CSV table of C-alpha atoms in Angstrom, one decimal:
chain,number,residue,atom,x,y,z
Z,363,MET,CA,7.2,-124.3,-30.6
Z,364,SER,CA,9.2,-126.6,-28.4
Z,365,ASP,CA,9.5,-125.6,-24.7
Z,366,LEU,CA,12.7,-123.5,-24.7
Z,367,TYR,CA,13.6,-124.5,-21.1
Z,368,ALA,CA,13.3,-128.2,-22.1
Z,369,VAL,CA,15.5,-127.5,-25.1
Z,370,LEU,CA,18.2,-126.2,-22.8
Z,371,GLU,CA,17.5,-128.9,-20.2
Z,372,VAL,CA,16.9,-126.4,-17.4
Z,373,ASP,CA,14.1,-125.5,-15.0
Z,374,ARG,CA,12.0,-122.4,-15.7
Z,375,SER,CA,13.5,-120.8,-12.6
Z,376,ALA,CA,17.1,-121.2,-14.0
Z,377,SER,CA,19.3,-118.2,-13.4
Z,378,PRO,CA,21.2,-116.5,-16.2
Z,379,ASP,CA,24.4,-118.2,-15.2
Z,380,GLU,CA,22.6,-121.6,-15.2
Z,381,LEU,CA,21.3,-120.9,-18.7
Z,382,LYS,CA,24.7,-119.9,-19.9
Z,383,LYS,CA,26.3,-123.1,-18.5
Z,384,ALA,CA,23.6,-125.3,-20.0
Z,385,TYR,CA,23.9,-123.6,-23.4
Z,386,ARG,CA,27.7,-123.9,-23.4
Z,387,ARG,CA,27.5,-127.6,-22.5
Z,388,LEU,CA,24.9,-128.5,-25.1
Z,389,ALA,CA,26.6,-126.3,-27.8
Z,390,ARG,CA,29.8,-128.1,-27.4
Z,391,GLN,CA,28.0,-131.5,-27.6
Z,392,TYR,CA,26.0,-130.7,-30.7
Z,393,HIS,CA,28.3,-128.3,-32.5
Z,394,PRO,CA,28.6,-129.1,-36.2
Z,395,ASP,CA,32.4,-129.2,-36.0
Z,396,ALA,CA,32.1,-132.0,-33.4
Z,397,ASN,CA,29.5,-133.9,-35.4
Z,398,PRO,CA,30.5,-133.6,-39.1
Z,399,GLY,CA,27.8,-134.8,-41.4
Z,400,ASP,CA,25.2,-135.3,-38.6
Z,401,ALA,CA,22.1,-133.5,-39.7
Z,402,ALA,CA,20.3,-134.3,-36.5
Z,403,ALA,CA,23.1,-132.8,-34.4
Z,404,GLU,CA,23.1,-129.7,-36.6
Z,405,ALA,CA,19.3,-129.3,-36.2
Z,406,ARG,CA,19.7,-129.7,-32.4
Z,407,PHE,CA,22.5,-127.1,-32.3
Z,408,LYS,CA,20.3,-124.6,-34.2
Z,409,GLU,CA,17.4,-125.3,-31.8
Z,410,ILE,CA,19.7,-124.8,-28.8
Z,411,SER,CA,21.1,-121.5,-30.1
Z,412,GLN,CA,17.7,-120.1,-30.9
Z,413,ALA,CA,16.4,-121.1,-27.4
Z,414,TYR,CA,19.4,-119.4,-25.7
Z,415,GLU,CA,19.1,-116.3,-27.9
Z,416,ILE,CA,15.6,-115.8,-26.5
Z,417,LEU,CA,16.1,-116.8,-22.9
Z,418,SER,CA,19.3,-114.9,-22.4
Z,419,ASP,CA,17.5,-111.6,-23.2
Z,420,PRO,CA,15.6,-110.6,-20.1
Z,421,GLU,CA,12.8,-108.8,-22.1
Z,422,ARG,CA,12.4,-111.6,-24.6
Z,423,ARG,CA,12.4,-114.2,-21.8
Z,424,ALA,CA,9.7,-112.3,-19.9
Z,425,ASN,CA,7.6,-112.3,-23.0
Z,426,TYR,CA,8.1,-116.0,-23.5
Z,427,ASP,CA,7.3,-116.8,-19.9
Z,428,ARG,CA,4.1,-114.7,-20.1
Z,429,PHE,CA,2.8,-115.6,-23.6
Z,430,GLY,CA,4.6,-118.8,-24.5
Z,431,THR,CA,6.3,-117.3,-27.5
Z,432,ASP,CA,8.9,-114.6,-28.3
Z,433,GLY,CA,7.0,-111.4,-28.7
Z,434,PRO,CA,4.8,-109.0,-26.7
Z,435,GLY,CA,1.8,-109.5,-29.1
Z,436,ALA,CA,1.7,-113.2,-28.6
Z,437,ASN,CA,-1.7,-114.8,-28.5
Z,438,PRO,CA,-2.6,-116.0,-25.0
Z,439,PHE,CA,-4.8,-118.8,-26.4
Z,440,GLY,CA,-1.8,-120.8,-27.8
Z,441,SER,CA,1.0,-120.6,-30.2
Z,442,GLY,CA,-1.2,-119.7,-33.1
Z,443,SER,CA,-2.1,-116.0,-33.8
Z,444,VAL,CA,-5.6,-114.6,-34.2
Z,445,GLN,CA,-4.8,-114.6,-37.9
Z,446,ASP,CA,-4.1,-118.3,-37.7
Z,447,ILE,CA,-7.5,-118.9,-36.1
Z,448,PHE,CA,-9.3,-117.2,-38.9
Z,449,ASP,CA,-7.2,-119.1,-41.5
Z,450,MET,CA,-8.4,-122.4,-39.9
Z,451,PHE,CA,-12.0,-121.4,-40.4
Z,452,PHE,CA,-12.0,-119.3,-43.5
Z,453,GLY,CA,-9.0,-120.4,-45.4
Z,454,GLY,CA,-7.0,-117.2,-45.3
Z,455,GLY,CA,-6.5,-113.9,-43.5
Z,456,GLY,CA,-9.7,-112.0,-43.2
Z,457,GLY,CA,-12.2,-110.0,-41.2
Z,458,PHE,CA,-15.9,-109.1,-41.0
Z,459,GLY,CA,-17.8,-107.1,-43.6
Z,460,GLY,CA,-16.3,-103.8,-44.4
Z,461,PHE,CA,-14.1,-103.6,-41.3
Z,462,GLY,CA,-11.1,-105.1,-43.0
Z,463,GLY,CA,-8.9,-108.0,-41.9
Z,464,PHE,CA,-7.2,-108.7,-38.6
Z,465,GLY,CA,-4.0,-108.8,-40.5
Z,466,SER,CA,-2.7,-109.5,-44.0
Z,467,ALA,CA,0.2,-111.4,-45.5
Z,468,PRO,CA,3.2,-109.2,-46.3
Z,469,THR,CA,3.5,-108.2,-49.9
Z,470,GLY,CA,6.3,-107.0,-52.1
Z,471,PRO,CA,9.9,-108.1,-51.8
Z,472,GLN,CA,10.5,-110.0,-48.6
Z,473,PRO,CA,13.8,-110.3,-46.6
Z,474,GLY,CA,16.1,-113.1,-47.5
Z,475,PRO,CA,16.4,-116.2,-45.2
Z,476,ASP,CA,18.8,-116.5,-42.3
Z,477,ALA,CA,22.1,-118.2,-42.7
Z,478,GLU,CA,24.7,-119.4,-40.3
Z,479,MET,CA,28.4,-120.4,-40.2
Z,480,SER,CA,31.1,-121.4,-37.7
Z,481,LEU,CA,34.2,-119.4,-37.1
Z,482,ARG,CA,37.3,-120.6,-35.1
Z,483,ILE,CA,39.1,-117.9,-33.1
Z,484,THR,CA,42.0,-117.9,-30.8
Z,485,LEU,CA,41.9,-117.2,-27.0
Z,486,ASP,CA,43.7,-114.0,-27.6
Z,487,GLU,CA,41.0,-112.9,-30.1
Z,488,ALA,CA,38.3,-113.9,-27.8
Z,489,ALA,CA,39.8,-112.1,-24.8
Z,490,ALA,CA,40.7,-108.8,-26.5
Z,491,GLY,CA,38.4,-108.7,-29.5
Z,492,ALA,CA,39.4,-108.8,-33.1
Z,493,THR,CA,38.5,-107.9,-36.6
Z,494,ARG,CA,38.3,-111.0,-38.8
Z,495,GLU,CA,37.8,-111.4,-42.5
Z,496,ILE,CA,35.3,-114.1,-43.4
Z,497,SER,CA,34.4,-115.6,-46.8
Z,498,LEU,CA,31.3,-117.6,-47.7
Z,499,ASN,CA,29.1,-118.4,-50.6
Z,500,ILE,CA,25.7,-116.7,-50.2
Z,501,LEU,CA,22.8,-115.4,-52.2
Z,502,THR,CA,23.6,-111.8,-53.1
Z,503,ARG,CA,21.9,-109.1,-55.2
Z,504,CYS,CA,22.3,-109.6,-58.9
Z,505,ASP,CA,24.4,-106.7,-60.3
Z,506,ASP,CA,23.2,-107.3,-63.9
Z,507,CYS,CA,19.6,-106.5,-63.1
Z,508,ARG,CA,20.2,-104.6,-59.8
Z,509,GLY,CA,18.0,-107.0,-58.0
Z,510,SER,CA,14.9,-106.4,-60.1
Z,511,GLY,CA,15.0,-109.8,-61.8
Z,512,ALA,CA,14.2,-108.2,-65.2
Z,513,ALA,CA,16.5,-108.5,-68.2
Z,514,ALA,CA,18.4,-105.4,-69.4
Z,515,GLY,CA,16.1,-102.9,-71.1
Z,516,SER,CA,13.0,-104.2,-69.3
Z,517,SER,CA,11.5,-103.9,-65.9
Z,518,PRO,CA,8.9,-105.6,-63.8
Z,519,VAL,CA,5.3,-104.9,-64.7
Z,520,THR,CA,2.3,-104.5,-62.4
Z,521,CYS,CA,0.5,-107.8,-61.8
Z,522,SER,CA,-2.8,-107.9,-63.8
Z,523,ASP,CA,-4.5,-110.2,-61.2
Z,524,CYS,CA,-3.9,-108.1,-58.1
Z,525,ASN,CA,-3.2,-104.7,-59.6
Z,526,GLY,CA,0.1,-104.5,-57.7
Z,527,ALA,CA,-1.5,-105.2,-54.3
Z,528,GLY,CA,0.2,-108.6,-54.0
Z,529,GLN,CA,-3.0,-110.0,-52.5
Z,530,VAL,CA,-6.4,-111.0,-53.8
Z,531,ARG,CA,-9.6,-110.2,-52.0
Z,532,ARG,CA,-12.5,-112.7,-51.8
Z,533,VAL,CA,-15.9,-112.1,-50.3
Z,534,ARG,CA,-18.0,-114.9,-48.9
Z,535,ASN,CA,-21.5,-115.0,-47.4
Z,536,SER,CA,-21.9,-117.0,-44.2
Z,537,ILE,CA,-24.2,-117.3,-41.3
Z,538,LEU,CA,-22.0,-114.8,-39.5
Z,539,GLY,CA,-22.4,-112.3,-42.3
Z,540,GLN,CA,-20.2,-111.2,-45.1
Z,541,MET,CA,-16.7,-112.5,-44.8
Z,542,VAL,CA,-13.7,-111.0,-46.5
Z,543,THR,CA,-10.5,-113.0,-47.0
Z,544,MET,CA,-7.2,-111.9,-48.3
Z,545,SER,CA,-4.6,-114.3,-49.7
Z,546,PRO,CA,-1.3,-113.9,-51.6
Z,547,CYS,CA,-1.8,-113.5,-55.3
Z,548,GLY,CA,-1.1,-116.7,-57.1
Z,549,ARG,CA,0.2,-115.0,-60.3
Z,550,CYS,CA,2.9,-112.8,-58.8
Z,551,GLY,CA,3.4,-114.7,-55.5
Z,552,GLY,CA,2.7,-111.7,-53.4
Z,553,MET,CA,5.2,-109.5,-55.2
Z,554,GLY,CA,2.7,-107.2,-56.9
Z,555,THR,CA,4.7,-107.3,-60.1
Z,556,THR,CA,5.6,-110.0,-62.7
Z,557,ILE,CA,8.7,-110.4,-64.8
Z,558,GLU,CA,8.1,-110.8,-68.5
Z,559,GLN,CA,11.7,-110.9,-69.6
Z,560,LYS,CA,13.9,-112.6,-66.9
Z,561,CYS,CA,17.5,-111.6,-66.3
Z,562,PRO,CA,19.6,-114.4,-67.7
Z,563,THR,CA,22.1,-114.2,-64.9
Z,564,CYS,CA,19.7,-114.7,-62.0
Z,565,ARG,CA,16.7,-116.1,-63.9
Z,566,GLY,CA,14.4,-113.6,-62.6
Z,567,GLU,CA,15.2,-114.0,-58.9
Z,568,GLY,CA,17.1,-110.8,-58.5
Z,569,ARG,CA,19.9,-112.6,-56.7
Z,570,HIS,CA,22.3,-115.5,-57.2
Z,571,GLU,CA,24.9,-117.3,-55.2
Z,572,GLN,CA,28.4,-116.1,-55.3
Z,573,PRO,CA,31.4,-115.8,-52.9
Z,574,VAL,CA,31.6,-112.7,-50.7
Z,575,THR,CA,34.2,-111.5,-48.3
Z,576,PHE,CA,33.8,-108.9,-45.5
Z,577,ASN,CA,35.1,-108.0,-42.1
Z,578,ILE,CA,33.3,-108.6,-38.8
Z,579,GLN,CA,34.2,-107.2,-35.4
Z,580,ILE,CA,34.4,-109.8,-32.7
Z,581,PRO,CA,33.7,-108.2,-29.3
Z,582,ALA,CA,36.2,-108.6,-26.5
Z,583,GLY,CA,35.2,-111.2,-23.9
Z,584,VAL,CA,33.2,-113.7,-26.1
Z,585,GLU,CA,33.1,-117.3,-24.9
Z,586,ASP,CA,33.3,-120.6,-26.7
Z,587,GLY,CA,29.9,-121.3,-28.2
Z,588,SER,CA,28.8,-117.6,-28.4
Z,589,THR,CA,26.8,-116.6,-31.4
Z,590,MET,CA,27.0,-113.3,-33.2
Z,591,ARG,CA,23.9,-112.1,-35.0
Z,592,LEU,CA,24.6,-109.9,-38.1
Z,593,THR,CA,21.3,-108.4,-39.1
Z,594,ASP,CA,22.2,-107.4,-42.7
Z,595,LYS,CA,24.8,-109.9,-43.7
Z,596,GLY,CA,22.6,-112.9,-44.6
Z,597,PRO,CA,21.2,-113.9,-48.0
Z,598,SER,CA,19.5,-111.3,-50.1
Z,599,GLY,CA,15.8,-111.4,-50.6
Z,600,ARG,CA,14.1,-112.1,-53.9
Z,601,ARG,CA,13.8,-109.3,-56.4
Z,602,GLY,CA,15.3,-106.6,-54.3
Z,603,GLY,CA,14.3,-107.8,-50.9
Z,604,PRO,CA,16.5,-106.9,-48.0
Z,605,ASN,CA,19.2,-109.2,-46.6
Z,606,GLY,CA,18.4,-111.7,-44.0
Z,607,ARG,CA,20.5,-112.3,-40.9
Z,608,LEU,CA,23.8,-114.2,-40.6
Z,609,PHE,CA,24.5,-116.1,-37.4
Z,610,VAL,CA,28.2,-116.6,-36.7
Z,611,HIS,CA,28.9,-119.4,-34.1
Z,612,LEU,CA,32.2,-118.8,-32.5
Z,613,GLN,CA,34.5,-121.7,-31.5
Z,614,VAL,CA,37.4,-120.7,-29.3
Z,615,GLU,CA,40.5,-122.8,-29.8
Z,616,SER,CA,42.2,-124.3,-26.7
Z,617,ASP,CA,45.4,-122.6,-25.6
Z,618,GLU,CA,48.4,-124.5,-24.2
Z,619,ARG,CA,49.3,-121.6,-21.9
Z,620,PHE,CA,46.0,-121.1,-20.1
Z,621,GLU,CA,42.8,-122.7,-19.0
Z,622,ARG,CA,39.8,-120.3,-19.0
Z,623,HIS,CA,37.1,-120.2,-16.4
Z,624,GLY,CA,34.7,-117.3,-17.1
Z,625,ASP,CA,36.8,-114.2,-17.4
Z,626,ASP,CA,39.7,-115.7,-15.3
Z,627,LEU,CA,42.7,-117.5,-16.7
Z,628,HIS,CA,44.7,-120.3,-15.0
Z,629,HIS,CA,48.3,-121.2,-15.7
Z,630,GLU,CA,50.6,-123.9,-14.3
Z,631,ALA,CA,54.1,-122.7,-13.5
Z,632,HIS,CA,56.7,-125.5,-12.9
Z,633,ILE,CA,59.6,-124.8,-10.6
Z,634,THR,CA,62.5,-126.8,-9.3
Z,635,PHE,CA,62.9,-128.1,-5.7
Z,636,ALA,CA,65.8,-125.7,-5.2
Z,637,GLN,CA,63.6,-122.7,-6.4
Z,638,ALA,CA,60.8,-123.7,-4.1
Z,639,THR,CA,63.2,-124.1,-1.1
Z,640,LEU,CA,65.5,-121.1,-1.6
Z,641,GLY,CA,63.1,-118.7,-3.4
Z,642,SER,CA,63.4,-117.3,-6.9
Z,643,HIS,CA,61.8,-115.1,-9.6
Z,644,ILE,CA,60.0,-116.7,-12.5
Z,645,THR,CA,58.5,-115.3,-15.7
Z,646,VAL,CA,55.0,-116.4,-16.7
Z,647,PRO,CA,53.0,-115.7,-19.9
Z,648,THR,CA,50.1,-113.3,-20.0
Z,649,LEU,CA,47.7,-112.3,-22.8
Z,650,SER,CA,49.7,-109.1,-23.2
Z,651,GLY,CA,53.2,-110.5,-22.9
Z,652,THR,CA,54.9,-111.8,-19.7
Z,653,ALA,CA,54.9,-111.0,-16.0
Z,654,ASP,CA,57.3,-111.6,-13.2
Z,655,VAL,CA,56.3,-113.7,-10.2
Z,656,GLU,CA,58.2,-113.9,-7.0
Z,657,ILE,CA,58.7,-117.4,-5.5
Z,658,GLU,CA,59.1,-117.0,-1.7
Z,659,PRO,CA,61.5,-119.3,0.1
Z,660,GLY,CA,59.7,-122.4,1.2
Z,661,THR,CA,57.0,-122.2,-1.4
Z,662,GLN,CA,54.8,-125.3,-1.3
Z,663,ASN,CA,53.5,-127.3,-4.3
Z,664,GLY,CA,50.0,-126.0,-5.2
Z,665,THR,CA,50.7,-122.4,-4.1
Z,666,VAL,CA,48.6,-120.0,-6.1
Z,667,HIS,CA,49.6,-116.4,-7.1
Z,668,ARG,CA,46.9,-114.0,-8.3
Z,669,LEU,CA,47.7,-111.4,-11.0
Z,670,ARG,CA,44.9,-108.9,-11.0
Z,671,GLY,CA,43.6,-107.6,-14.4
Z,672,GLU,CA,45.6,-110.1,-16.5
Z,673,GLY,CA,42.5,-112.2,-17.5
Z,674,VAL,CA,39.9,-111.8,-20.2
Z,675,THR,CA,38.0,-108.5,-20.8
Z,676,HIS,CA,34.5,-108.5,-19.4
Z,677,LEU,CA,32.0,-108.8,-22.3
Z,678,HIS,CA,29.3,-106.6,-20.8
Z,679,GLY,CA,31.3,-104.3,-18.6
Z,680,ARG,CA,34.6,-102.6,-17.9
Z,681,GLY,CA,37.7,-104.3,-16.5
Z,682,ARG,CA,39.2,-107.7,-16.9
Z,683,GLY,CA,39.4,-110.9,-15.0
Z,684,ASP,CA,42.5,-112.2,-13.2
Z,685,LEU,CA,45.3,-114.6,-14.0
Z,686,TYR,CA,45.9,-117.4,-11.4
Z,687,VAL,CA,49.4,-118.9,-11.4
Z,688,HIS,CA,49.4,-122.4,-9.9
Z,689,VAL,CA,52.9,-123.4,-8.7
Z,690,VAL,CA,53.9,-127.0,-9.4
Z,691,VAL,CA,57.2,-128.2,-7.7
Z,692,ASP,CA,58.9,-130.7,-9.9
Z,693,VAL,CA,60.7,-133.5,-8.1
Z,694,PRO,CA,63.8,-134.9,-9.9
Z,695,THR,CA,63.3,-138.3,-11.4
Z,696,SER,CA,67.0,-139.0,-11.7
Z,697,LEU,CA,70.2,-137.8,-10.0
Z,698,ASP,CA,73.9,-138.2,-10.7
Z,699,ALA,CA,76.1,-139.5,-7.9
Z,700,GLU,CA,77.3,-136.0,-6.8
Z,701,SER,CA,73.8,-134.6,-6.6
Z,702,GLU,CA,72.6,-137.5,-4.6
Z,703,ARG,CA,75.6,-137.2,-2.2
Z,704,LEU,CA,74.8,-133.5,-1.7
Z,705,LEU,CA,71.2,-134.1,-1.1
Z,706,ARG,CA,72.0,-136.8,1.5
Z,707,GLU,CA,74.3,-134.3,3.3
Z,708,PHE,CA,71.4,-131.8,3.2
Z,709,ALA,CA,69.1,-134.3,4.7
Z,710,ALA,CA,71.6,-135.3,7.4
Z,711,ALA,CA,72.2,-131.7,8.4
Z,712,ARG,CA,68.4,-131.4,9.0
Z,713,GLY,CA,68.4,-134.5,11.1
Z,714,GLU,CA,66.5,-136.6,8.5
Z,715,GLU,CA,67.3,-140.3,8.5
Z,716,LEU,CA,67.4,-142.0,5.1
Z,717,PRO,CA,68.0,-145.6,4.4
Z,718,GLU,CA,71.3,-146.2,2.6
Z,719,PRO,CA,70.7,-148.2,-0.6
Z,720,ALA,CA,73.5,-150.5,-1.8
Z,721,HIS,CA,74.1,-148.6,-5.0
Z,722,GLY,CA,72.3,-145.4,-4.5
Z,723,LEU,CA,68.5,-144.9,-4.7
Z,724,PHE,CA,68.4,-143.7,-8.3
Z,725,GLY,CA,71.2,-146.0,-9.4
Z,726,ARG,CA,69.2,-149.0,-8.2
Z,727,ARG,CA,66.1,-147.9,-10.0
Z,728,LYS,CA,68.1,-147.6,-13.2
Z,729,GLY,CA,69.4,-151.1,-12.7
Z,730,ARG,CA,65.9,-152.5,-12.5
Z,731,SER,CA,64.8,-150.9,-15.8
């Protein structure tokens, strides 16, 4: 196993916020949508997602920090388990004499593999949560044989080599005494049963690939690069095995109205020179509609108004972030003669001295273009 902290390019003392920032940065860099057809980038993205999934969970991170792997039963001698050590010496899981093994390979139908997909969502969906329908091609249980793998009118039969155990037991004599090893049955592949007449639809697998469509619930407050883990929506296992997991990587689309920073939103509101000077009321967009913002007389460029509770819903708690409205005062780039005359009178009334261009300031600029 690669060092998870190295995968995320952070120190072991990194705070949860530092982990999140590192994950978001790397997820954007190596996201499959940003690197189409790049197998190396896709593999790196998976590695990053798996590392963050472990380190973002306090309990799993503590296990990893203590044992060097994700799990409370990890072996303190390295990444291999006790079972692995016996496999190295005796060629399979085993134990001493009649005391049985230290562990055995799982038998019977096994869960299907994990699968993953990317899903683009809007800022509104990320902020408030949404139900989305997704479609994908995936291995699902064969309806013709109901997942058994056997043709109609037949059924799996008990394996004659392992008598349905899915494992074969071998006894060896060694200088340490009698050794018992257990290994998956080669005839049935650990299933415990064999198929004599295979289902023609799935060819004895009990599953086959086909399009599926279902709804998923996106929680409010998710960020770009977040990953949803759906424990029973992955590919089906062979011959009736349970479904694996489906990892849905969320990509939040940019929004022309807002820029998101955590659970806060930022919006630029453009006003005129007259509005800034004399004061006004403006309407700004919010996630729920619009809001009225009062522009005080003499408002300066860069003034910020805070609208509490108009941001993104907190993912792991109650409440919402805020909306910050940044005021931008637009200076005219062109004036007609009457507007320029009035502006000069205004400046003169305030005692401001302005040079008098021959044909007017804006008229001279037009003449040069």
